[in-house]
Coordinates of C-alpha atoms in Angstrom, one line a residue:
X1 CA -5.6 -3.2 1.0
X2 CA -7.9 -0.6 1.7
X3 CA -6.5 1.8 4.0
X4 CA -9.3 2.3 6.5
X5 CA -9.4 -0.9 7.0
X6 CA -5.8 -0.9 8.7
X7 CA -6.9 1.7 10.8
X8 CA -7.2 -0.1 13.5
X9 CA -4.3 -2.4 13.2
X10 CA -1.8 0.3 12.5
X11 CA -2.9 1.7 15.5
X12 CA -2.6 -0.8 17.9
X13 CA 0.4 -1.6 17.0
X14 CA 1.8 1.2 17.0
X15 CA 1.1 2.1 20.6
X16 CA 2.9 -0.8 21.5
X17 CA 5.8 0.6 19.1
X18 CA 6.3 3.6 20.8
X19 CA 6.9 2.7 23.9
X20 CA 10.1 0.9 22.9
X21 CA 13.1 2.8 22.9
X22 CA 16.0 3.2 20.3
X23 CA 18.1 0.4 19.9
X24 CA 21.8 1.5 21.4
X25 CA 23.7 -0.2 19.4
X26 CA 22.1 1.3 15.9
X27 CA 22.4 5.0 17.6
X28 CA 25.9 4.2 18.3
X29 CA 26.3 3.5 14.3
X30 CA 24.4 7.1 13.5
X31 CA 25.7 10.4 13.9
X32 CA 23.9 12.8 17.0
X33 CA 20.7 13.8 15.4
X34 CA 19.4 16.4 15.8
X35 CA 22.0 18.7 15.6
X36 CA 20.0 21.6 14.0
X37 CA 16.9 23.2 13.0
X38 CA 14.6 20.4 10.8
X39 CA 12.3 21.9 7.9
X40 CA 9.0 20.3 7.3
X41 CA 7.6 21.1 3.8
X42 CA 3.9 21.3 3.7
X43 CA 2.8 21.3 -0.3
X44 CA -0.2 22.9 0.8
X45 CA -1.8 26.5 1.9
X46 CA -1.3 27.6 5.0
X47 CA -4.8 27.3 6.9
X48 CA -5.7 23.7 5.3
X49 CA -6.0 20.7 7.2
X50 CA -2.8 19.5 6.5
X51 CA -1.0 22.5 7.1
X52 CA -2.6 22.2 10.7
X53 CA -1.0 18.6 11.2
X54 CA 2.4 19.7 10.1
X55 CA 2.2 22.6 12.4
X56 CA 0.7 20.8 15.2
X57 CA 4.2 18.8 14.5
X58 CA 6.3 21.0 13.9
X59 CA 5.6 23.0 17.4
X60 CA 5.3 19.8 19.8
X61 CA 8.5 17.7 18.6
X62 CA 10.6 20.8 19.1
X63 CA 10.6 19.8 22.9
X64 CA 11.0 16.3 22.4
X65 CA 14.0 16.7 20.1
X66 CA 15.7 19.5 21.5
X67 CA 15.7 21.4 17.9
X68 CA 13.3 23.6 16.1
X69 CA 11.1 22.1 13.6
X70 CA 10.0 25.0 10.5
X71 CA 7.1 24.4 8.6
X72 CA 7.8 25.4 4.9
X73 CA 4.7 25.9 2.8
X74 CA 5.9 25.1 -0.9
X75 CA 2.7 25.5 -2.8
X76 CA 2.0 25.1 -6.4
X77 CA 1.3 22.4 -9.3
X78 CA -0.9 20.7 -6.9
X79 CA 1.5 19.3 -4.7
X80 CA 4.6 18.8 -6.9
X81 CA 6.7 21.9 -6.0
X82 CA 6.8 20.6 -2.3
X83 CA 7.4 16.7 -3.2
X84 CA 10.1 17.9 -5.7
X85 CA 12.0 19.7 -3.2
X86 CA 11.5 17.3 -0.7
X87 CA 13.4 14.6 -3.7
X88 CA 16.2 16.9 -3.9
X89 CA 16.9 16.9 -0.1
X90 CA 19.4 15.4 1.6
X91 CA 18.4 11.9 3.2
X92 CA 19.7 13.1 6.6
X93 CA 16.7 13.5 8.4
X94 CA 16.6 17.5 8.4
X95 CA 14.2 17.8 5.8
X96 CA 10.3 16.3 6.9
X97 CA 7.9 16.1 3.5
X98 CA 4.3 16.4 4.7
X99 CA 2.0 13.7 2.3
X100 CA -1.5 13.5 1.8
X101 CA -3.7 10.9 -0.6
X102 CA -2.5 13.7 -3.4
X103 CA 1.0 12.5 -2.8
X104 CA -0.2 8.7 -3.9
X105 CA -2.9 9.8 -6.7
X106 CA 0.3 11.3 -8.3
X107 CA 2.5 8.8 -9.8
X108 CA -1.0 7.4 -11.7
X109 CA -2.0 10.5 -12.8
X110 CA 1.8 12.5 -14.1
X111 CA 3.2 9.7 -16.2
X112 CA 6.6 12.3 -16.2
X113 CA 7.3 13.9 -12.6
X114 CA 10.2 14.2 -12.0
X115 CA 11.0 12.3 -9.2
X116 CA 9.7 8.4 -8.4
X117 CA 6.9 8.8 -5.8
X118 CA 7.6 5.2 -4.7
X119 CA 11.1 5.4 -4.2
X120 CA 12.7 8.0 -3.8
X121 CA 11.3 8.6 0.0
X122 CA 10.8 6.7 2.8
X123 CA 7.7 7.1 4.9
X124 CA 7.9 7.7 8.5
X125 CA 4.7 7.4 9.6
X126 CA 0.8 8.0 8.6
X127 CA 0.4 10.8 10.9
X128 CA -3.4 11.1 11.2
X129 CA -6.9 10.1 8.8
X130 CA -10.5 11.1 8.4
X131 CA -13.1 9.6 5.9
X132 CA -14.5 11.8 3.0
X133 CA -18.8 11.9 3.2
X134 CA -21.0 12.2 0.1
X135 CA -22.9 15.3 0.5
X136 CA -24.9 16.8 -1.6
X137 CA -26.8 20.3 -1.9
X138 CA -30.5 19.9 0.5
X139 CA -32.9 20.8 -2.8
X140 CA -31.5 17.5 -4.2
X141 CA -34.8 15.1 -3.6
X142 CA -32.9 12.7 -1.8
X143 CA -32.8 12.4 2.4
X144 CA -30.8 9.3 2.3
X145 CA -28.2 7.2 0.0
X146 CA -30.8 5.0 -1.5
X147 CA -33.0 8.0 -2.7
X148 CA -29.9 9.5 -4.1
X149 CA -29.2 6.7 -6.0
X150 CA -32.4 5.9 -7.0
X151 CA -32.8 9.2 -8.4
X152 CA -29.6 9.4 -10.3
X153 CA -30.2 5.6 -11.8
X154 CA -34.0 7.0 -12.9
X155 CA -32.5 9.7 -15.3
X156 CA -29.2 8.2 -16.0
X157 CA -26.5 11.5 -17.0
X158 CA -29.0 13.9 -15.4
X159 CA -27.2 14.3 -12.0
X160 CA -23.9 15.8 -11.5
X161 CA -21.0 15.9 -9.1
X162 CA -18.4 18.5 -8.5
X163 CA -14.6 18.4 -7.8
X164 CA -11.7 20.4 -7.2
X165 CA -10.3 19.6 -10.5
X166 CA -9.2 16.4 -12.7
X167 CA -7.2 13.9 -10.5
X168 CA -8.6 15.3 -7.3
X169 CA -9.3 13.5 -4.2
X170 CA -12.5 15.0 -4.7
X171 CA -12.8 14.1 -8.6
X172 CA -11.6 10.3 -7.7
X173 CA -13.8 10.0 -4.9
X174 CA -17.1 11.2 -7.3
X175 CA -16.0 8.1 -9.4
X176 CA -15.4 5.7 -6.6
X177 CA -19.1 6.3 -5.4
X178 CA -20.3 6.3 -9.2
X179 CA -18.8 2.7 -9.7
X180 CA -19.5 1.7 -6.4
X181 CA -23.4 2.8 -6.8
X182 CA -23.8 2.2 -10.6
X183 CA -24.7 5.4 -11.5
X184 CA -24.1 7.6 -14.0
X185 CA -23.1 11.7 -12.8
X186 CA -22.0 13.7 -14.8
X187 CA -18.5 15.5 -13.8
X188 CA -18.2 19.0 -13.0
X189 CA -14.5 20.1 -12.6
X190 CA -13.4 23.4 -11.0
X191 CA -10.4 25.2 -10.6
X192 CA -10.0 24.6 -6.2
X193 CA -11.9 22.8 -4.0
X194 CA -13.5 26.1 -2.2
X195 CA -15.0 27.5 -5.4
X196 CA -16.9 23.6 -6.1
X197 CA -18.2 23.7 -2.7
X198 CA -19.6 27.6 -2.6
X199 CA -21.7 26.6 -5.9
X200 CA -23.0 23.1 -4.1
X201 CA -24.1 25.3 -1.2
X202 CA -25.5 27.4 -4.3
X203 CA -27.6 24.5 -5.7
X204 CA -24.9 25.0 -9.2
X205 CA -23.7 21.0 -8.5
X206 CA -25.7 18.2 -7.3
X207 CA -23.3 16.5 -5.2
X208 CA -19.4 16.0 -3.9
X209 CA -17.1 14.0 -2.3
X210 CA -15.1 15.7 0.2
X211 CA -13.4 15.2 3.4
X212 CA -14.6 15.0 6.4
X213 CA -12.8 18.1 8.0
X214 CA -13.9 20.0 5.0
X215 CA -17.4 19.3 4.7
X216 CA -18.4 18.8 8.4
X217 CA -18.9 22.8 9.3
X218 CA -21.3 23.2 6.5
X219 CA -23.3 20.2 7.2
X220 CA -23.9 21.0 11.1
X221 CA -24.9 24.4 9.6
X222 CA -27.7 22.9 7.5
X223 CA -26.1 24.2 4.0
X224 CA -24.9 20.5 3.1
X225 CA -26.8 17.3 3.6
X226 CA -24.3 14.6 4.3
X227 CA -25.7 10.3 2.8
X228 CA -22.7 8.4 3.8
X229 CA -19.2 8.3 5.3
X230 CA -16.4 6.3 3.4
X231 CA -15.6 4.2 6.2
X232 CA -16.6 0.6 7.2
X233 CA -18.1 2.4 10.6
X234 CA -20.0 5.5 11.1
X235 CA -18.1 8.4 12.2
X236 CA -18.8 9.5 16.0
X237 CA -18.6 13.4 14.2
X238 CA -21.8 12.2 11.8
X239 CA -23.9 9.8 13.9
X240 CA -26.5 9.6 12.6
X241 CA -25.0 9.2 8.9
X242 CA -24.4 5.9 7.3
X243 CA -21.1 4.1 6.7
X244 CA -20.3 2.7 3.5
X245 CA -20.5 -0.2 4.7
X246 CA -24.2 0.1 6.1
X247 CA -25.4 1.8 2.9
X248 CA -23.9 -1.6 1.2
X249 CA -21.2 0.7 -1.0
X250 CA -18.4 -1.6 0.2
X251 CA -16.0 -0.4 -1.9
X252 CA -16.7 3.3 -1.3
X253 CA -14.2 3.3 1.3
X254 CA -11.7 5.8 1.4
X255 CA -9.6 8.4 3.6
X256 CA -8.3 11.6 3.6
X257 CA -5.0 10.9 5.5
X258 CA -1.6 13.1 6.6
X259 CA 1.5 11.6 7.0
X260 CA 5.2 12.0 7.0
X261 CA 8.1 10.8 4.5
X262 CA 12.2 11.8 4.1
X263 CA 14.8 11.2 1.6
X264 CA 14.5 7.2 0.7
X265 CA 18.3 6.8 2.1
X266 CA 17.5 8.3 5.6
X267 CA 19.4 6.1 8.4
X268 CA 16.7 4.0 10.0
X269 CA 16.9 5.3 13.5
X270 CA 16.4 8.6 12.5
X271 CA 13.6 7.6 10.8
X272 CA 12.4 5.5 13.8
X273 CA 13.6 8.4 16.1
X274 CA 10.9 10.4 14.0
X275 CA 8.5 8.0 14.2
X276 CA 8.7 7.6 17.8
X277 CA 8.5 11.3 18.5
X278 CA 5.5 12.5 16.2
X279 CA 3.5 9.1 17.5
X280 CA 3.9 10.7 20.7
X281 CA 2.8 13.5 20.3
X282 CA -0.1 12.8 18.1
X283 CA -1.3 10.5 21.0
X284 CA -1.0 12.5 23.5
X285 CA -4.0 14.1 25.2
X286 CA -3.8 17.1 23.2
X287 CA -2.9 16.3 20.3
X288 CA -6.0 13.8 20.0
X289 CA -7.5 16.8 21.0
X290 CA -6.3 19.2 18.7
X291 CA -7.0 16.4 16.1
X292 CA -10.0 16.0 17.1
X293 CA -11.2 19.2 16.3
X294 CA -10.0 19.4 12.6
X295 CA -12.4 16.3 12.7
X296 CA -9.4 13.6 12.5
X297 CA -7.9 10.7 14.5
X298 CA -4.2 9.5 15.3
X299 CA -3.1 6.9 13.6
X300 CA 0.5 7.0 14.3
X301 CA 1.6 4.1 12.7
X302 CA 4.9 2.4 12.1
X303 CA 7.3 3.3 9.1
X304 CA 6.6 -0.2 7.8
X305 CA 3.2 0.4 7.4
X306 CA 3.3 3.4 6.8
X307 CA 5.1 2.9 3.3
X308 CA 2.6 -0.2 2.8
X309 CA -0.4 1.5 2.8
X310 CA 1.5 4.7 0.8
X311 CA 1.9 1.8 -1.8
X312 CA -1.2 0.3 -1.7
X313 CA -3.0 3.5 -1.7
X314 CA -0.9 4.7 -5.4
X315 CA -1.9 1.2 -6.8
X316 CA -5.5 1.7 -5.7
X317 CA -5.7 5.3 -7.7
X318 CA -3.7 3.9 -10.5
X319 CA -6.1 1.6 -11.1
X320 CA -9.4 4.1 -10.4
X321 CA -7.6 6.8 -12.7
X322 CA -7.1 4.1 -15.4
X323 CA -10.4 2.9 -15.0
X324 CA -12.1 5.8 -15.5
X325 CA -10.0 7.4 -18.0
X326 CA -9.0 10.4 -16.0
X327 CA -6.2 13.2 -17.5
X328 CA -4.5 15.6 -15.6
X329 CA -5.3 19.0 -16.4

């Protein structure tokens, strides 16, 4: 299942969700929670879209639980310090792993980490998403999707793409558009998503896939031209830009999403309890707000779907990373 295209589901039903309360009788089988501070471990910089999320979190559901929520950046090894210590926690409920598509590109891509990324957590809910956009650098001779392609299928290997490394979302999304379009591009891999993005603005790369969030400051300043959003609708951010599903790419649809997982082993109305509280606050008036201006929407789904569209999304890269003979670095 693609995720975008649950979008809109999730979403309704989860409004629906969260306006039902805790079933007694479970509480009554589940210790108080919570009964002291809760850490939430963001794999990522501080300053990055995700970190924003977690903290946009981690400061509302303090009033809402009646504890104090820390966000506890764990960076490194692309992800795996954080998810590691998040698979050593306790499946109490005190310790919140932030996840990201890098979380589900994982298991396809390490063949040895050294936890199981589909079972040893349990998600609590897909937080918030954005689509990525193709952009590429505005001396390419393209204005549109269909030039771009055109152009790369007229000198086959002659255009490149950049990434943020082997096994990116970046580097998986250039080959999603390549089999998608039937082009060849040729794949430029740097060390960090900033450093592939200064030399696009440079004219060094051709083109990217990025996220939204990332990409949209530099394409309302003129230094990026954006050719189509990896949704099935165009973005209200990007008007005037194409959706995949325009630009007949149909299966160039794909998300940068944020969510939320514990310990696989977590009571289930603490996990519910979680779920209930972050949907909240995520659809709130400011939160959709404060989302809104990292250039994402609330999905606040349930922890059922939340965990189906986690799987779906590591079979999806499994397959693209097989496909295309990608090797982690």
């Amino acid at each position: 299942m693609i995720f975008t295209r649950a979008l809109a589901a999730a979403a309704t039903v989860a409004t629906a969700v969260t306006t039902l309360s805790l079933s007694a009788a479970a509480l009554a089988q589940t210790p108080a929670y919570p009964t002291k501070p809760i850490t939430v471990i963001v794999p990522y910089s501080v300053g990055g879209t995700t970190d924003i999320v977690a903290r946009l979190v981690t400061t509302q559901l303090g009033n809402s639980l009646g504890q104090s929520l820390i966000a506890d950046n764990r960076v490194g090894g692309g992800g795996q310090i954080g998810w590691s210590a998040a698979a050593r926690s306790a499946p109490d409920g005190y310790t919140l792993l932030t996840t990201e598509m890098s979380f589900t590109i994982a298991p396809g891509l390490f063949p040895k980490l050294p936890f199981d990324g589909r079972k040893d957590f349990a998600h609590v809910i897909t937080a918030a998403a954005a689509p990525h956009v193709l952009v590429i650098n505005p001396n390419v001779p393209a204005k549109n999707v269909q030039e771009f392609v055109a152009l790369a299928k007229a000198k086959p290997g002659s255009m490149n793409y950049g990434s943020g490394g082997n096994g990116t979302n970046t580097h998986l999304g250039g080959e999603l558009f390549k089999s998608a379009a039937g082009v060849e591009l040729v794949h430029v891999p740097y060390k960090g998503a900033g450093q592939v993005l200064t030399d696009l603005m440079a004219g060094q790369v051709q083109a990217l896939v990025t996220s939204l969030p990332t990409a949209l400051p530099h394409i309302k300043s003129g230094k990026l031209r954006a050719l189509v959003v990896t949704s099935d609708t165009r973005s209200p951010l990007l008007p005037d830009v194409p959706s995949a599903k325009e630009a007949k790419l149909p299966s160039f649809v794909m998300d940068f999403w944020v969510g939320f997982a514990v310990r696989a082993g977590t009571p289930a109305p603490i996990i519910d309890q979680l779920n209930h509280a972050i949907a909240a606050t995520l659809t709130s008036a400011d939160g959709k707000r404060r989302l809104a201006e990292q250039g994402l929407t609330p999905v606040a789904n349930t922890p059922a779907q939340a965990g189906q569209l986690a799987a779906s999304e590591m079979q999806r890269w499994a397959a693209v990373i097989k496909a295309a003979g990608i090797k982690a670095e």
